[in-house]
CSV table of C-alpha atoms and ligand atoms in Angstrom, one decimal:
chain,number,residue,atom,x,y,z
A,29,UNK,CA,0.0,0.0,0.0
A,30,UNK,CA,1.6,3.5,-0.6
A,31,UNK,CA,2.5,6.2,2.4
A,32,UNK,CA,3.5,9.7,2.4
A,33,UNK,CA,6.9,8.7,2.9
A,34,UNK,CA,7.1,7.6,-0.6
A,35,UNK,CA,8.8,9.7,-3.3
A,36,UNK,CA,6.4,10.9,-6.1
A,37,UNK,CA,8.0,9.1,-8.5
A,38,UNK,CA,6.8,5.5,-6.7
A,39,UNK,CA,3.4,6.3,-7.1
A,40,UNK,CA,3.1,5.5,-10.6
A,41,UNK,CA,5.5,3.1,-11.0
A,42,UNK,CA,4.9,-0.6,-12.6
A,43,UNK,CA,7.7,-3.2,-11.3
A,44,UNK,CA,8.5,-5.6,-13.5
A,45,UNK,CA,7.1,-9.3,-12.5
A,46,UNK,CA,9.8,-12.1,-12.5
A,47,UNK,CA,8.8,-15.1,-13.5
A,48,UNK,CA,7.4,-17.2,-10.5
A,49,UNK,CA,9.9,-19.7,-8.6
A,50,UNK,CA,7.1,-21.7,-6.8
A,51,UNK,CA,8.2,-24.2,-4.2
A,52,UNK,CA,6.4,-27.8,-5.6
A,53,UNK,CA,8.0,-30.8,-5.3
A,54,UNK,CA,8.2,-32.7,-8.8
A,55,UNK,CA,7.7,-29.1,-10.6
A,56,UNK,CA,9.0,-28.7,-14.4
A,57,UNK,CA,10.1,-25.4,-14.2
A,58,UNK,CA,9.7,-24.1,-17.9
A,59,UNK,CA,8.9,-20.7,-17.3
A,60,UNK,CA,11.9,-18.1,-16.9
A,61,UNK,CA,14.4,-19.7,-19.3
A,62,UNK,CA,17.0,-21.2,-16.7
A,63,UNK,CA,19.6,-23.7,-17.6
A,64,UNK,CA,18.0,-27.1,-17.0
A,65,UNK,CA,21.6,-28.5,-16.3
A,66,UNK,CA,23.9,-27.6,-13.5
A,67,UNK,CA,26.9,-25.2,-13.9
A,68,UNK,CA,30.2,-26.6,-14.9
A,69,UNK,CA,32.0,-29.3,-12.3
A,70,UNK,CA,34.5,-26.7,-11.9
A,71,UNK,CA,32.2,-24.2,-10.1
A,72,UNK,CA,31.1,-27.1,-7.7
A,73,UNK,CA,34.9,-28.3,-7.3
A,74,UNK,CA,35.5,-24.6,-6.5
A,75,UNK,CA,32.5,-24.2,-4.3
A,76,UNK,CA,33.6,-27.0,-2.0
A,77,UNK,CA,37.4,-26.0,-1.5
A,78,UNK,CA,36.5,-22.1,-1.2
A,79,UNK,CA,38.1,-20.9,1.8
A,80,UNK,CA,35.0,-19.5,4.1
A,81,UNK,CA,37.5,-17.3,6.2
A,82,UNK,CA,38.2,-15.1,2.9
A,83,UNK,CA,34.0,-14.0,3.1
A,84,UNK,CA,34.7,-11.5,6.0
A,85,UNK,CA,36.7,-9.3,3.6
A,86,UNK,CA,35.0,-6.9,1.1
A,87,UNK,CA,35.3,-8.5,-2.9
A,88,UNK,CA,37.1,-7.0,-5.8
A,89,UNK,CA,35.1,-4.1,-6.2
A,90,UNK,CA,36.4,-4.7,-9.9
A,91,UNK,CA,36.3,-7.9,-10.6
A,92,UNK,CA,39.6,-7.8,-12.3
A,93,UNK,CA,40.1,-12.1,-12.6
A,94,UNK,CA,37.0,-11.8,-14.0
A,95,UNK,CA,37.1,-8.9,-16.3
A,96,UNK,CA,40.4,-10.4,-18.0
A,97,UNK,CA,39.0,-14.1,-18.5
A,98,UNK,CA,36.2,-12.5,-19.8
A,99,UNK,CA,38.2,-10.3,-21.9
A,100,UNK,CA,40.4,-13.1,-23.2
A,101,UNK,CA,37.1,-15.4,-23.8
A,102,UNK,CA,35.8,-12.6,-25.9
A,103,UNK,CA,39.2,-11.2,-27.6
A,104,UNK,CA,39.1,-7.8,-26.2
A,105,UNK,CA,40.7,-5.4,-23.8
A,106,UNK,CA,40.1,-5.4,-20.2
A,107,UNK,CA,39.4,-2.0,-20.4
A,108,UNK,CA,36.1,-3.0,-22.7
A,109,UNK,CA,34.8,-5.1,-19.8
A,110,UNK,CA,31.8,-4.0,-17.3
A,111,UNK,CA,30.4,-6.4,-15.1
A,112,UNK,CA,27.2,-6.1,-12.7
A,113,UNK,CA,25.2,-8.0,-10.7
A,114,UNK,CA,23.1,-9.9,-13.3
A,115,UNK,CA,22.8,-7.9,-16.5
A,116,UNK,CA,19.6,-6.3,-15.1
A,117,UNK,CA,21.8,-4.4,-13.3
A,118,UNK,CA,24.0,-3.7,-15.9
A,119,UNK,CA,21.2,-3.1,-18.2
A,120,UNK,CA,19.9,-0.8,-15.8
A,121,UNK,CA,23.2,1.7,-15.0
A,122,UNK,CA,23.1,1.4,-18.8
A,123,UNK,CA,20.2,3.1,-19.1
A,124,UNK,CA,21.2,5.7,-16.5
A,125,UNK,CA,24.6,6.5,-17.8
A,126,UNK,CA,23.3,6.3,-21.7
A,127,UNK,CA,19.6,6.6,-22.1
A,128,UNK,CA,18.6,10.2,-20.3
A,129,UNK,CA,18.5,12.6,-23.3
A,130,UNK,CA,16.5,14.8,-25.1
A,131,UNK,CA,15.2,12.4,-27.7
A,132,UNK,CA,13.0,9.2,-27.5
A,133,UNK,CA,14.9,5.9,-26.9
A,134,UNK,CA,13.9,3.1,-29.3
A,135,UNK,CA,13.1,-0.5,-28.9
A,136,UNK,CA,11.1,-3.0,-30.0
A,137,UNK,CA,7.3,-3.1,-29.4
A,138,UNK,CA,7.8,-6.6,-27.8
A,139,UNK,CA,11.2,-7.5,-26.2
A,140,UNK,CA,12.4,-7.8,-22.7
A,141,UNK,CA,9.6,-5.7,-20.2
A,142,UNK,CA,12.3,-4.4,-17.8
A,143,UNK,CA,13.3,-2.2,-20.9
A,144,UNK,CA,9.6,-0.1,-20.1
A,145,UNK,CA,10.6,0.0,-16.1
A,146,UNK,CA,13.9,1.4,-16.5
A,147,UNK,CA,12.1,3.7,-18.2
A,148,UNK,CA,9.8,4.7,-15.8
A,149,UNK,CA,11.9,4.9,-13.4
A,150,UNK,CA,14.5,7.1,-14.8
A,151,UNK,CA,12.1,9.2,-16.3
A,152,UNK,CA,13.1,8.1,-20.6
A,153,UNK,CA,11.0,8.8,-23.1
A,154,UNK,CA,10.8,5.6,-25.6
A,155,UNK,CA,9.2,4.9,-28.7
A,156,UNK,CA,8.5,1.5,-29.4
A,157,UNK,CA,9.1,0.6,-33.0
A,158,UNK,CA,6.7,-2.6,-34.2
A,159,UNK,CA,8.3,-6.2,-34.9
A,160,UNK,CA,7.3,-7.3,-38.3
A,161,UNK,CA,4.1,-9.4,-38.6
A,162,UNK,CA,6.4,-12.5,-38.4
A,163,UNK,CA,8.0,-11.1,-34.9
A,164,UNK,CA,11.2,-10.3,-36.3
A,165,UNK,CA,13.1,-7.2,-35.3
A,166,UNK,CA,13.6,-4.6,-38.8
A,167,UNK,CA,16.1,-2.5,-37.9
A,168,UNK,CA,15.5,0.2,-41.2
A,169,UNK,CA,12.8,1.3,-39.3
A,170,UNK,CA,15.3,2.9,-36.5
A,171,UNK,CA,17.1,5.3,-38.5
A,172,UNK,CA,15.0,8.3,-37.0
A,173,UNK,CA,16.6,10.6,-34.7
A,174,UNK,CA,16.7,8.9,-31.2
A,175,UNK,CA,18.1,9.3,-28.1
A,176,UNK,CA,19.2,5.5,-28.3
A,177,UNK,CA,18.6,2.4,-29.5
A,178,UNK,CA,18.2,-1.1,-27.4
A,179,UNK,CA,16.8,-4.6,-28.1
A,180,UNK,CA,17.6,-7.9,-27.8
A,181,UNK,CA,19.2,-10.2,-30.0
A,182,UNK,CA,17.8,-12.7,-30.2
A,183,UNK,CA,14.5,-11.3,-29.0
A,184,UNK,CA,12.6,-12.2,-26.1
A,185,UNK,CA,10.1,-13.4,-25.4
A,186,UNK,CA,9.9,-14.3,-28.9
A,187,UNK,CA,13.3,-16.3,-29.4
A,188,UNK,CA,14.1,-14.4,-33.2
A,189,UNK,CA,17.3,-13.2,-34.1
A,190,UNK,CA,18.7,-11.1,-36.5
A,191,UNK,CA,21.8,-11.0,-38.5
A,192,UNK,CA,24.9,-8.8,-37.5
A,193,UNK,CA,24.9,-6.8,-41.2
A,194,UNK,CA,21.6,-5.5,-40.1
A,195,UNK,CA,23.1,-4.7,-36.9
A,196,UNK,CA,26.1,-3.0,-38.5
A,197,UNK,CA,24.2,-1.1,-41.1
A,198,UNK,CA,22.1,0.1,-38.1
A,199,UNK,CA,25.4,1.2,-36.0
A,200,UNK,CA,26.7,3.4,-39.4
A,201,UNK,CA,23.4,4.8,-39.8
A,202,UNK,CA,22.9,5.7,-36.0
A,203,UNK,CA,26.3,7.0,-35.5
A,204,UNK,CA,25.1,10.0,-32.9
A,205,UNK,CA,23.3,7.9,-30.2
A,206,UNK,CA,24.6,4.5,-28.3
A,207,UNK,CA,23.2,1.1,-29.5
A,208,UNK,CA,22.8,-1.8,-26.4
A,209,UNK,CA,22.6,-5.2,-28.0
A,210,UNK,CA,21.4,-7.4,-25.1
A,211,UNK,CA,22.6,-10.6,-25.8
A,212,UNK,CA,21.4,-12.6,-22.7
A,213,UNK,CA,20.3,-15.6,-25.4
A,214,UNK,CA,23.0,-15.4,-27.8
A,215,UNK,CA,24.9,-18.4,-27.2
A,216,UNK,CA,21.5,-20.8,-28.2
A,217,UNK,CA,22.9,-20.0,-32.2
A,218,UNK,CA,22.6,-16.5,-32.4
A,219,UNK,CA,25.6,-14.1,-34.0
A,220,UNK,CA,27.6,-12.1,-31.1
A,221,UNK,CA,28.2,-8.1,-31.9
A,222,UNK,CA,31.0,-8.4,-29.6
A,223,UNK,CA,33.7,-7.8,-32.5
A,224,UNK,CA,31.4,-5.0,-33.5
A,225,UNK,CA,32.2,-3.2,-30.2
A,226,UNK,CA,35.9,-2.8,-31.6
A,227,UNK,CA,35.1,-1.2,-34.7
A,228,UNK,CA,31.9,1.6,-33.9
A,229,UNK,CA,32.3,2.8,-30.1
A,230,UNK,CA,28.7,3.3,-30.5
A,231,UNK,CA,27.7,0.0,-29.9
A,232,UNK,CA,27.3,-1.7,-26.4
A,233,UNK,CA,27.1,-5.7,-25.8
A,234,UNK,CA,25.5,-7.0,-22.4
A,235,UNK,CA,25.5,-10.7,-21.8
A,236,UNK,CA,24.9,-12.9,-18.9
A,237,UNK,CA,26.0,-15.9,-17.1
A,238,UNK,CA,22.1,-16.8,-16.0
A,239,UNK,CA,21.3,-18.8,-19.4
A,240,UNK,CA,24.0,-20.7,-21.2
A,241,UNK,CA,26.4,-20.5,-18.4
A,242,UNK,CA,23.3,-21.9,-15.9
A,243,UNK,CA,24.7,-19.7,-12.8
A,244,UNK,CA,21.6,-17.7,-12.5
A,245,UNK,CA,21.8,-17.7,-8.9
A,246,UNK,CA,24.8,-16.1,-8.5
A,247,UNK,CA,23.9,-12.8,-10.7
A,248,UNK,CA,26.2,-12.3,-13.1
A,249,UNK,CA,26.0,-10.0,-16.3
A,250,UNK,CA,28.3,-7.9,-18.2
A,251,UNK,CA,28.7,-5.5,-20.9
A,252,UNK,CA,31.6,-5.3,-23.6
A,253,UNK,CA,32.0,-1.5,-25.3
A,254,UNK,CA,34.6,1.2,-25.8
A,255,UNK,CA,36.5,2.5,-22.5
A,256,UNK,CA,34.4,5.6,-23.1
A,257,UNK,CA,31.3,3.7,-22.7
A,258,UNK,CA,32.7,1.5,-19.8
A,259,UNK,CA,34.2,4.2,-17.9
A,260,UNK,CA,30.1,5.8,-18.0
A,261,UNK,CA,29.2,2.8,-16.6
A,262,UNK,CA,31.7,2.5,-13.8
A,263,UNK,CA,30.7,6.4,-12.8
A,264,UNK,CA,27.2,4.7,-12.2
A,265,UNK,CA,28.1,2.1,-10.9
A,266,UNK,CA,30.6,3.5,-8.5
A,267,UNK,CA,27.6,5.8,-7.4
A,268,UNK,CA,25.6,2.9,-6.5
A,269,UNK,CA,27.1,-0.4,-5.1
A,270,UNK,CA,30.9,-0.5,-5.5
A,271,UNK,CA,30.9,-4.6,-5.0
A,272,UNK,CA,27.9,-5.4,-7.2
A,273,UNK,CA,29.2,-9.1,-7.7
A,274,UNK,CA,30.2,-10.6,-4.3
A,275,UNK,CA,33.4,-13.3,-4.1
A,276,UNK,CA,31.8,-16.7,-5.0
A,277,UNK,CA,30.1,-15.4,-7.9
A,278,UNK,CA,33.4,-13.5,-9.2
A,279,UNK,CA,35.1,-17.1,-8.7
A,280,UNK,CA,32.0,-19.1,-10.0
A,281,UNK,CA,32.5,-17.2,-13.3
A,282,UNK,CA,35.5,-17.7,-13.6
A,283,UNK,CA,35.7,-21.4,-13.5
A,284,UNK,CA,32.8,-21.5,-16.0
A,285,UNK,CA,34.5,-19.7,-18.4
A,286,UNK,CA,37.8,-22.2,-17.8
A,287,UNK,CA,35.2,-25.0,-19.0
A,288,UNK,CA,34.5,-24.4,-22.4
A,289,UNK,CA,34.2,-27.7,-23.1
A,290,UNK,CA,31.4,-28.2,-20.9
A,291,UNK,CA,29.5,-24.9,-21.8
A,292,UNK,CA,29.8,-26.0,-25.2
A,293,UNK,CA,28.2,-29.6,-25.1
A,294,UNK,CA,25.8,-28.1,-22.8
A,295,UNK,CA,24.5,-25.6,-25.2
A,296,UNK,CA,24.8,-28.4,-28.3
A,297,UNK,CA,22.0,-30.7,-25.9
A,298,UNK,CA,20.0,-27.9,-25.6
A,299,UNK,CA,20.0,-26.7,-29.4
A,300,UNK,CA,19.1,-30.6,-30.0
A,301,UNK,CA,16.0,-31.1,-27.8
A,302,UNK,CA,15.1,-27.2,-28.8
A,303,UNK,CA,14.6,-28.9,-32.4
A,304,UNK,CA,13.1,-32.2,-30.5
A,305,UNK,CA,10.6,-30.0,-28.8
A,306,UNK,CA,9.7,-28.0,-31.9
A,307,UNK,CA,9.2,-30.7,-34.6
A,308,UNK,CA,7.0,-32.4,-31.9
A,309,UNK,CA,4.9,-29.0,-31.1
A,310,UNK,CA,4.7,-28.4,-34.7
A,311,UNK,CA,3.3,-31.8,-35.2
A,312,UNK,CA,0.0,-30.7,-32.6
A,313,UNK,CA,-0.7,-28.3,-34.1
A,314,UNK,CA,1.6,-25.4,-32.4
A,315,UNK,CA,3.0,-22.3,-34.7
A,316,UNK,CA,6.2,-22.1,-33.2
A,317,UNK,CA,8.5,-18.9,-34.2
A,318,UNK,CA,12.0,-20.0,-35.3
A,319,UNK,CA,14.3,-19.7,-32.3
A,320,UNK,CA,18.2,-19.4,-31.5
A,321,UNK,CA,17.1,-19.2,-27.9
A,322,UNK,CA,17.1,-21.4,-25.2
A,323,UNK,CA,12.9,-20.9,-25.6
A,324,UNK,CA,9.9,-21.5,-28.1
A,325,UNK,CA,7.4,-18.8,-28.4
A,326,UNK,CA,4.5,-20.7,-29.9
A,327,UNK,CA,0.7,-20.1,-30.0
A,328,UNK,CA,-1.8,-23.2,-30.5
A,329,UNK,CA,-3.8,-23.0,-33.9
A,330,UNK,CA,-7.3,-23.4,-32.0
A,331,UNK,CA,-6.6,-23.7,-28.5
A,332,UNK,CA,-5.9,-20.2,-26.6
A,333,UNK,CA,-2.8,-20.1,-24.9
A,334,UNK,CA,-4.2,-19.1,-21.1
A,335,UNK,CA,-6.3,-22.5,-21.4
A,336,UNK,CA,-3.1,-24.8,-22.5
A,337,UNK,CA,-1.0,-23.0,-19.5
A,338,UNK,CA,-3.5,-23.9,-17.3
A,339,UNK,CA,-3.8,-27.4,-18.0
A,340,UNK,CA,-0.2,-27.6,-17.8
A,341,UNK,CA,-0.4,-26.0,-14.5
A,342,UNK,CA,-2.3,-28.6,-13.1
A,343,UNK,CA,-0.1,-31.2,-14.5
A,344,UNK,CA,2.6,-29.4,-12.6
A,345,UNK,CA,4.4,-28.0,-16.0
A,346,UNK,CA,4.8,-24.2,-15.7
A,347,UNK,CA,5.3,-22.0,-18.9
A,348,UNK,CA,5.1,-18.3,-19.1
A,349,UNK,CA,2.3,-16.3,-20.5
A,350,UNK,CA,1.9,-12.6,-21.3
A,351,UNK,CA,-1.2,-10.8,-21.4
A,352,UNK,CA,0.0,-7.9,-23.6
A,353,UNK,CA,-1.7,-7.2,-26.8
A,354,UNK,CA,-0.1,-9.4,-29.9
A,355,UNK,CA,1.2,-12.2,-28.1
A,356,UNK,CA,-1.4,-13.3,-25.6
A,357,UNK,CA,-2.6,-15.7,-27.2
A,358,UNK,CA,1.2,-17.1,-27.0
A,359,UNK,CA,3.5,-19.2,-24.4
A,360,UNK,CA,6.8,-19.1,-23.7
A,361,UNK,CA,8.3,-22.6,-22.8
A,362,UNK,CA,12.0,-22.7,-21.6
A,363,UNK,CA,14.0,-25.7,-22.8
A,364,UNK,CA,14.4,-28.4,-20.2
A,365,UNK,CA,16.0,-31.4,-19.8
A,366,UNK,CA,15.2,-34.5,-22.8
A,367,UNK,CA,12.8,-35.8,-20.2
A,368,UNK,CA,11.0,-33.0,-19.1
A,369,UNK,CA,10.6,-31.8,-22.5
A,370,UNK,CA,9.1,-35.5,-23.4
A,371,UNK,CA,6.7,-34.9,-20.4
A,372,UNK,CA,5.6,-31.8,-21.8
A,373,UNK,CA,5.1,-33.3,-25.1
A,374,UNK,CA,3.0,-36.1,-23.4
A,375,UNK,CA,0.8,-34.1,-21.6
A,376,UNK,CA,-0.1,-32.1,-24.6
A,377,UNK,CA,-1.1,-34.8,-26.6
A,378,UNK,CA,-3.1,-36.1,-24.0
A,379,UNK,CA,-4.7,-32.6,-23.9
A,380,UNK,CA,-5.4,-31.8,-27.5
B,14,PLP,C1,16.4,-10.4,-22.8
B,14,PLP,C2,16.9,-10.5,-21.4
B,14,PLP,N1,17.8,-9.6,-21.0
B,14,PLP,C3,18.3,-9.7,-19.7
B,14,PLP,C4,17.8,-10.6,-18.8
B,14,PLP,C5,18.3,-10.6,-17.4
B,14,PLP,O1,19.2,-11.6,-17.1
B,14,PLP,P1,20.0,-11.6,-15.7
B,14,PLP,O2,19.7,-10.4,-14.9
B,14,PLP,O3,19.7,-12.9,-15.1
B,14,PLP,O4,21.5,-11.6,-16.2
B,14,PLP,C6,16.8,-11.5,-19.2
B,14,PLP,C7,16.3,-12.5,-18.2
B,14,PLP,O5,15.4,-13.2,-18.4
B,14,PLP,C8,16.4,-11.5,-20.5
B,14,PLP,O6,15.4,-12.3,-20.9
């Protein structure tokens, strides 16, 4: 309930809604796009021998292991490196440090909904700019005078992606306002902009260790850009929480990123059952929008989505609906395991 005591600004204010994280025994958890398989062995190995007398210090308020593994991984400079807590946060200092200026930002009609509450809360005007009839992203339609550009890539909730020419031809076209490609999905068979970073220092990457990387729990995002752009985002950030990632998540990255074997396999099972699960929806009767996620977006030809979820519900499969105009008659079904997807295949034949 609001108070007094609340600035103005609260009053009006819509939060963004996380997907739910019931607590149900037996659940299959298809609903916010986590990994369905655990982090690498080496995070575990790590987690078990890490030294608990070390937590009473402050951590690296920089991150600096992790910035130059990342930077490595990603064949840049540490000085093109940002990390936050998640890349919500980094999304969010983005917007601060980038995003507060005369003209409209742009973005996508639909795309990620914490775009809209940065927004709000940092008082931006935005523009949305309509996906095609097919839900993909045109980017000729951006090259009006903005105050800056953001989507995602590939999209979400719908799981499209688009090709980096269209994303280059958009950063020499847009050459007087910052472009943020969020690439939180782009590991599922998507093309990276990171090597665009080095060429137009108009052009910021954020990624995250939530999806492919499956360490959602420990919060870890980042951006790659020009020092320039970095050096913004370390003013907010340094204005804000100076030891956004705490020290076993700043380890826990690490050690992913030293697995690259593992990350890679892991993302080649997903890719497969994503096809498994999408020849077999396609089969019922599902439109299901081409994805290089770890997601479908799919809508039933004569069954409406809300019905579907809740059947699913009660067979204790959870899957994420919005009710926005255009896609609510759509779901959103993460990629689990073989066997959970197989259950969810099951329980929709038995239902149609
Ligand atoms: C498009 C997109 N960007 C960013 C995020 C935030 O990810 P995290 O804060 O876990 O790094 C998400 C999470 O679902 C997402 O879908």
């Amino acid at each position: 309930m609001k108070c007094k005591y609340w600035s103005k600004q609260l009053f009006d204010l819509v939060p963004y809604t996380p997907g739910e994280q019931p607590k149900i025994n037996d659940l299959i958890k298809l609903n916010t796009n986590e990994n369905p398989y655990p982090p690498s062995p080496n995070v575990a190995q790590l987690l078990q021998q890490f030294n608990i007398g070390d937590l009473s210090r402050y951590p690296d308020p920089n991150s600096a292991l992790l910035s130059q593994a990342l930077a490595t991984y990603h064949d840049v400079e540490i000085d093109n490196i940002f990390i936050g807590n998640g890349s919500d946060e980094v999304l969010a200092h983005a917007f601060m440090a980038f995003f507060r200026q005369d003209k409209p930002i742009l973005m996508p009609d639909i795309s990620y909904s914490f775009y809209t509450v940065y927004c709000d809360l940092y008082d931006i005007q935005a523009t949305p700019i309509a996906l095609k009839e097919d839900f993909e992203i045109q980017l000729a339609d951006y090259a009006t005078p903005n105050g800056g550009i953001i989507f995602a890539n590939p999209n979400a909730p719908t799981g499209r992606a688009i090709c980096l020419a269209e994303i280059e031809k958009l950063l020499q076209v847009n050459q007087d306002s910052l472009v943020i490609v969020d690439e939180a999905y782009v590991d599922f068979g998507a093309q990276s902009a990171t090597a665009l970073t080095q060429k137009y220092d108009n052009c910021l990457v954020v990624q995250t260790f939530s999806k492919s990387r499956a360490l959602a729990g420990l919060r870890i995002g980042y951006a790659i850009g020009h020092p320039r752009l970095i050096e913004a985002l370390e003013r907010v950030k340094n204005s804000f929480n100076s030891y956004p990632l705490d020290m076993l998540a700043q380890a826990s990255a690490v050690a992913s990123i030293e697995d690259d074997e593992y990350f890679k396999r892991s993302l080649q099972t997903i890719c497969a059952t994503r096809a498994w699960t999408e020849q077999q929806l396609t089969s019922l009767g599902f439109k299901v929008i081409p994805s290089k996620t770890n997601f479908l977006f799919v809508a039933h030809a004569s069954i409406p989505a809300i019905d579907i979820m809740t059947f699913l519900r009660e067979k204790k499969i959870i899957v994420r609906h919005f009710s926005k105009p255009k896609i609510d008659n759509y779901l959103r079904i993460s990629i689990g395991t073989e066997q959970q997807m197989q259950q969810l295949i099951n329980q929709l034949q038995a239902f149609l």
